Short mmCIF file of C-alpha atoms in Angstrom, two decimals:
data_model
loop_
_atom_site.label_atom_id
_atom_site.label_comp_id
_atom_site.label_asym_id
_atom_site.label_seq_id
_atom_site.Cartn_x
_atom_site.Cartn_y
_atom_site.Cartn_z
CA UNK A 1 -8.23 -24.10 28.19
CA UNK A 2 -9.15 -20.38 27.93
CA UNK A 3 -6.35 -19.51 25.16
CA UNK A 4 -7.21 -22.94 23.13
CA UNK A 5 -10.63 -21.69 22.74
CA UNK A 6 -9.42 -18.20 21.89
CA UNK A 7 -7.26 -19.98 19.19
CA UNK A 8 -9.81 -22.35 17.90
CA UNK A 9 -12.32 -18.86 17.08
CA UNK A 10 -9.26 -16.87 15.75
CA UNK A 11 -8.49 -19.65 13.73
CA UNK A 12 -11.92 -20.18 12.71
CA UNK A 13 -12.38 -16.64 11.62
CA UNK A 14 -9.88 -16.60 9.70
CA UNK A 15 -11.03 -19.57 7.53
CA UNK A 16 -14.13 -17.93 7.30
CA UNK A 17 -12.15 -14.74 5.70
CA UNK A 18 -10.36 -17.15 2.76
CA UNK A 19 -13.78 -18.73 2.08
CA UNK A 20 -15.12 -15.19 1.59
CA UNK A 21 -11.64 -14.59 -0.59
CA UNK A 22 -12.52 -17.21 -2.87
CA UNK A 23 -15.68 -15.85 -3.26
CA UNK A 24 -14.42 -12.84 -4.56
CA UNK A 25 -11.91 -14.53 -6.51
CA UNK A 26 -14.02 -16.96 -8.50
CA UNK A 27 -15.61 -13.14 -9.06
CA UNK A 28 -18.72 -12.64 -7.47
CA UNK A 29 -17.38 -9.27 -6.62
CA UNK A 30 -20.51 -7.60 -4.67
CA UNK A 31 -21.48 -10.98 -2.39
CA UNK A 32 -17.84 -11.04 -1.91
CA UNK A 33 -18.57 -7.31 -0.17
CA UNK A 34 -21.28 -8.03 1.31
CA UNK A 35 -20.11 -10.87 3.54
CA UNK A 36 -16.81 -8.78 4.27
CA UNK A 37 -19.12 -6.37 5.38
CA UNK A 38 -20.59 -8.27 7.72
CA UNK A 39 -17.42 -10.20 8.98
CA UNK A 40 -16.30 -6.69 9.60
CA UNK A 41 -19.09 -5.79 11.74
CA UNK A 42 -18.83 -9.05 13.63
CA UNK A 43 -14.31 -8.58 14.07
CA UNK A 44 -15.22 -4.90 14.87
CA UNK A 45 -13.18 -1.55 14.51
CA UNK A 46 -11.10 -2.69 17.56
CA UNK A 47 -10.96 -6.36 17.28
CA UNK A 48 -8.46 -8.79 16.06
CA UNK A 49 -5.57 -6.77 14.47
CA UNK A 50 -4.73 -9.80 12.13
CA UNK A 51 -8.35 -10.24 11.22
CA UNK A 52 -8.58 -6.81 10.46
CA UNK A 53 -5.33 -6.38 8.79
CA UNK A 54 -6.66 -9.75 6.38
CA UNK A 55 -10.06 -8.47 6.16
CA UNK A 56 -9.29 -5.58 5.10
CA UNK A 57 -6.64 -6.15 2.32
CA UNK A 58 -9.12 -8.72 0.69
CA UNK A 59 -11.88 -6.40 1.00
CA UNK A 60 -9.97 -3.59 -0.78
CA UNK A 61 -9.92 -6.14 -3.71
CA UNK A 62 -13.46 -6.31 -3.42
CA UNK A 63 -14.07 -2.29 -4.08
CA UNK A 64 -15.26 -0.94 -7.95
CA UNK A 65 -14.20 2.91 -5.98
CA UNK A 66 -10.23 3.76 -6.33
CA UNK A 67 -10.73 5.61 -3.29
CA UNK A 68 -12.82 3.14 -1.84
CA UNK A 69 -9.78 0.45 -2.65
CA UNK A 70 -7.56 3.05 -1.25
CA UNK A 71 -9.22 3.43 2.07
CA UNK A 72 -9.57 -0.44 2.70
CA UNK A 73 -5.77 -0.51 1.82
CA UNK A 74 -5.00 2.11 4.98
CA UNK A 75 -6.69 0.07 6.92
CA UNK A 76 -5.13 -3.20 6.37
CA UNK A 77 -1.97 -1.43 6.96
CA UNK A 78 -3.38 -0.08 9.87
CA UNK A 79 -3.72 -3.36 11.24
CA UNK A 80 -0.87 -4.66 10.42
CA UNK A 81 1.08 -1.86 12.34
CA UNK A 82 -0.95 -2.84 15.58
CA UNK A 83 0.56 -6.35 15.35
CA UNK A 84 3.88 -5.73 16.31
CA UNK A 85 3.94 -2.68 18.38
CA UNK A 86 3.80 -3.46 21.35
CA UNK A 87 0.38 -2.50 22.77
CA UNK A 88 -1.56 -4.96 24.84
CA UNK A 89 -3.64 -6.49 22.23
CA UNK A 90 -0.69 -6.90 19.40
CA UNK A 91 -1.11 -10.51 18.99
CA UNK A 92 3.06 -11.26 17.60
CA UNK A 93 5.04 -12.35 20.44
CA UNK A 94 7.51 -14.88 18.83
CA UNK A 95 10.68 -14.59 16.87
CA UNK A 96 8.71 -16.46 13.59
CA UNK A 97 5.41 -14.81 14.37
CA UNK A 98 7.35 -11.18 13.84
CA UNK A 99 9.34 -12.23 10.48
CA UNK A 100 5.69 -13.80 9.20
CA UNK A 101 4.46 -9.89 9.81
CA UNK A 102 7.39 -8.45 8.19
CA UNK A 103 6.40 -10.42 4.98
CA UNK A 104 2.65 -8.57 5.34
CA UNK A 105 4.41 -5.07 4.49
CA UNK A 106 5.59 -5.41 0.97
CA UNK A 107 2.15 -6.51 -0.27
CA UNK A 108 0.30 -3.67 1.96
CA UNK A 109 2.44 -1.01 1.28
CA UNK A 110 2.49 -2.05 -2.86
CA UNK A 111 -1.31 -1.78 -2.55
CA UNK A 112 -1.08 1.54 -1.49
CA UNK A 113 1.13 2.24 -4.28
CA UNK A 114 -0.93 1.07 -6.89
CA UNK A 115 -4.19 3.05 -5.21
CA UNK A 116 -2.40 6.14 -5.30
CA UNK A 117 -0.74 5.69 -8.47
CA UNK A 118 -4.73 5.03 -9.25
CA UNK A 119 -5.48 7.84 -8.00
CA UNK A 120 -3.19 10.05 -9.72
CA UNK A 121 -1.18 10.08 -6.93
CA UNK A 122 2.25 9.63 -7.77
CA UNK A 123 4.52 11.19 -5.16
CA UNK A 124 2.61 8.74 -2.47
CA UNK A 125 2.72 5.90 -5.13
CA UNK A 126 6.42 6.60 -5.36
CA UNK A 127 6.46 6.73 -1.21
CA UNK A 128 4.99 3.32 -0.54
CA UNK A 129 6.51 2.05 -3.54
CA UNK A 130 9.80 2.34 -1.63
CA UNK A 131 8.69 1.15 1.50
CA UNK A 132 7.67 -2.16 -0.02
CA UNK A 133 10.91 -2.53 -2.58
CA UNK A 134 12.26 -1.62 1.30
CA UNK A 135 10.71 -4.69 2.67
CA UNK A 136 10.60 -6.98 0.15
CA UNK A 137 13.60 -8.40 1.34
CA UNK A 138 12.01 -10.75 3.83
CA UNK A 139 9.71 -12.75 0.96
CA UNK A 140 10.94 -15.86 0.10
CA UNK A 141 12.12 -17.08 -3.65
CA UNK A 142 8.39 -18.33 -3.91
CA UNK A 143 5.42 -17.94 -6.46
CA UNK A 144 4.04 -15.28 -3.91
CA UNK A 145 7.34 -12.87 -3.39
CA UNK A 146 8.06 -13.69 -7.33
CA UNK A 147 4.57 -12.09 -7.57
CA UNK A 148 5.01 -8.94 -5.18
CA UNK A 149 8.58 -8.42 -6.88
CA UNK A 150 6.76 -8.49 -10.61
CA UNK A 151 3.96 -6.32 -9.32
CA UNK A 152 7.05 -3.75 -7.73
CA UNK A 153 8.79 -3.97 -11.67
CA UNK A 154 5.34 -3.12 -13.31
CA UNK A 155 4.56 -0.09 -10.87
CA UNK A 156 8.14 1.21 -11.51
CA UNK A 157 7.82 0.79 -15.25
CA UNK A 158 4.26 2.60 -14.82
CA UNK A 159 5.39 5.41 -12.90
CA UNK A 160 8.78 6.07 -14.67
CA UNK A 161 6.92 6.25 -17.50
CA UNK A 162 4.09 9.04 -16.60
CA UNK A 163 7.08 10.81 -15.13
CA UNK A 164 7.35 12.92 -12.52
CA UNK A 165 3.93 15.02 -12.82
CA UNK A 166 2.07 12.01 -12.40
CA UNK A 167 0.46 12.22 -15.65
CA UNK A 168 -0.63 9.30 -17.69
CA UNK A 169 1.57 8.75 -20.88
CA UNK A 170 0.39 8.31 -24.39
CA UNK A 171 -1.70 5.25 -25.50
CA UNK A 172 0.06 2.61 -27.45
CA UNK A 173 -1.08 2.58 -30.95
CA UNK A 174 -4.38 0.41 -30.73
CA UNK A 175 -4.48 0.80 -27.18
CA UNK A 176 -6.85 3.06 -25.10
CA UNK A 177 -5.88 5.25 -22.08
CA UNK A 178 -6.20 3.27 -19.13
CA UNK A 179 -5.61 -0.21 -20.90
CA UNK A 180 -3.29 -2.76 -19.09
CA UNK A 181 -4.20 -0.71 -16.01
CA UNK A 182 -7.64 -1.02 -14.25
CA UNK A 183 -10.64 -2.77 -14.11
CA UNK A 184 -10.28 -4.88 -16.95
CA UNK A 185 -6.46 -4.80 -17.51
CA UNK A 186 -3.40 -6.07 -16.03
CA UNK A 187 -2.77 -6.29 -12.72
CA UNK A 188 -0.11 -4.40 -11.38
CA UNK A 189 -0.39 -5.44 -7.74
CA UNK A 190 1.10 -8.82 -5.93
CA UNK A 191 -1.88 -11.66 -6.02
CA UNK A 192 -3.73 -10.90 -3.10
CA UNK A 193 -3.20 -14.26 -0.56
CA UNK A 194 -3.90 -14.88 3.05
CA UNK A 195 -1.08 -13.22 5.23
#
């Protein structure tokens, strides 16, 4: 009776998570924050490793701050890591449970990519750029891993193209630095969905 009831809240929070998602997806950015804020508070730093790790990949969505995006990112992945390894609250026991974890680190770890790449970053870009091209393996031949694999091709393109000093390349004629890649521009991350 115990463990239904633990169920029934972990399930619960985590609809309460993708209703704050689509918040911040229909674009009200900053209540979007502000209620991941506070389901943060009430998961806690030590609470629910796939709350946290789900929490905390939308929220890095949520952030204006490259560095701010970047920090939410680490601790998504973070979470995710406390999953499977073994310690007494990883929550992954079962064969499916694991591979549905396994499908977590392409997405994370392409986050990361794009932060640092972001960032200016490009010898950690190029790091967890591998580790999800690594991983990506264990998506299926669905919208989503069609996504993550598009958003791996774009950040390759991007980063072969600024080289290996990590410096931007030059604008497109009738395009400004920057364009295609930001605030504003294309995307060069997977869609962000529920894990």
């Amino acid at each position: 009776m115990a463990e239904q009831q633990e169920q029934a809240a972990a399930d619960a929070m985590m609809t309460r998570i993708g209703q704050v998602a689509m918040l911040l997806h229909g674009g009200d950015r900053e209540e979007a924050r502000s209620r991941f804020l506070d389901l943060w508070t009430e998961i806690g730093e030590d609470g629910d490793a796939l709350h946290r790790c789900t929490l905390a990949h939308y929220m890095a969505d949520a952030q204006d701050d490259p560095t701010d995006e970047l920090a939410w990112d680490l601790r998504a992945l973070s979470a995710a890591d406390t999953l499977t390894d073994g310690s007494p609250d990883a929550r992954i026991t079962d064969h499916q449970q694991s591979i549905a974890v396994r499908a977590f680190y392409p997405t994370l770890h392409l986050s990361l990519a794009v932060d640092y790449a972001n960032l200016g970053r490009s010898e950690a870009a190029r790091s967890h750029l591998r580790r999800a091209c690594d991983t990506v393996d264990v998506l299926g031949d669905d919208a989503y891993g069609d996504g993550v694999r598009a958003g791996i091709g774009r950040l390759e393109l991007r980063l072969d193209e600024e080289g290996p000093s990590g410096g931007a390349p030059e604008p497109a004629p009738g395009q400004t630095p920057g364009q295609g890649r930001g605030p504003g521009g294309e995307t060069l991350g997977p869609p962000r969905q529920r894990p």
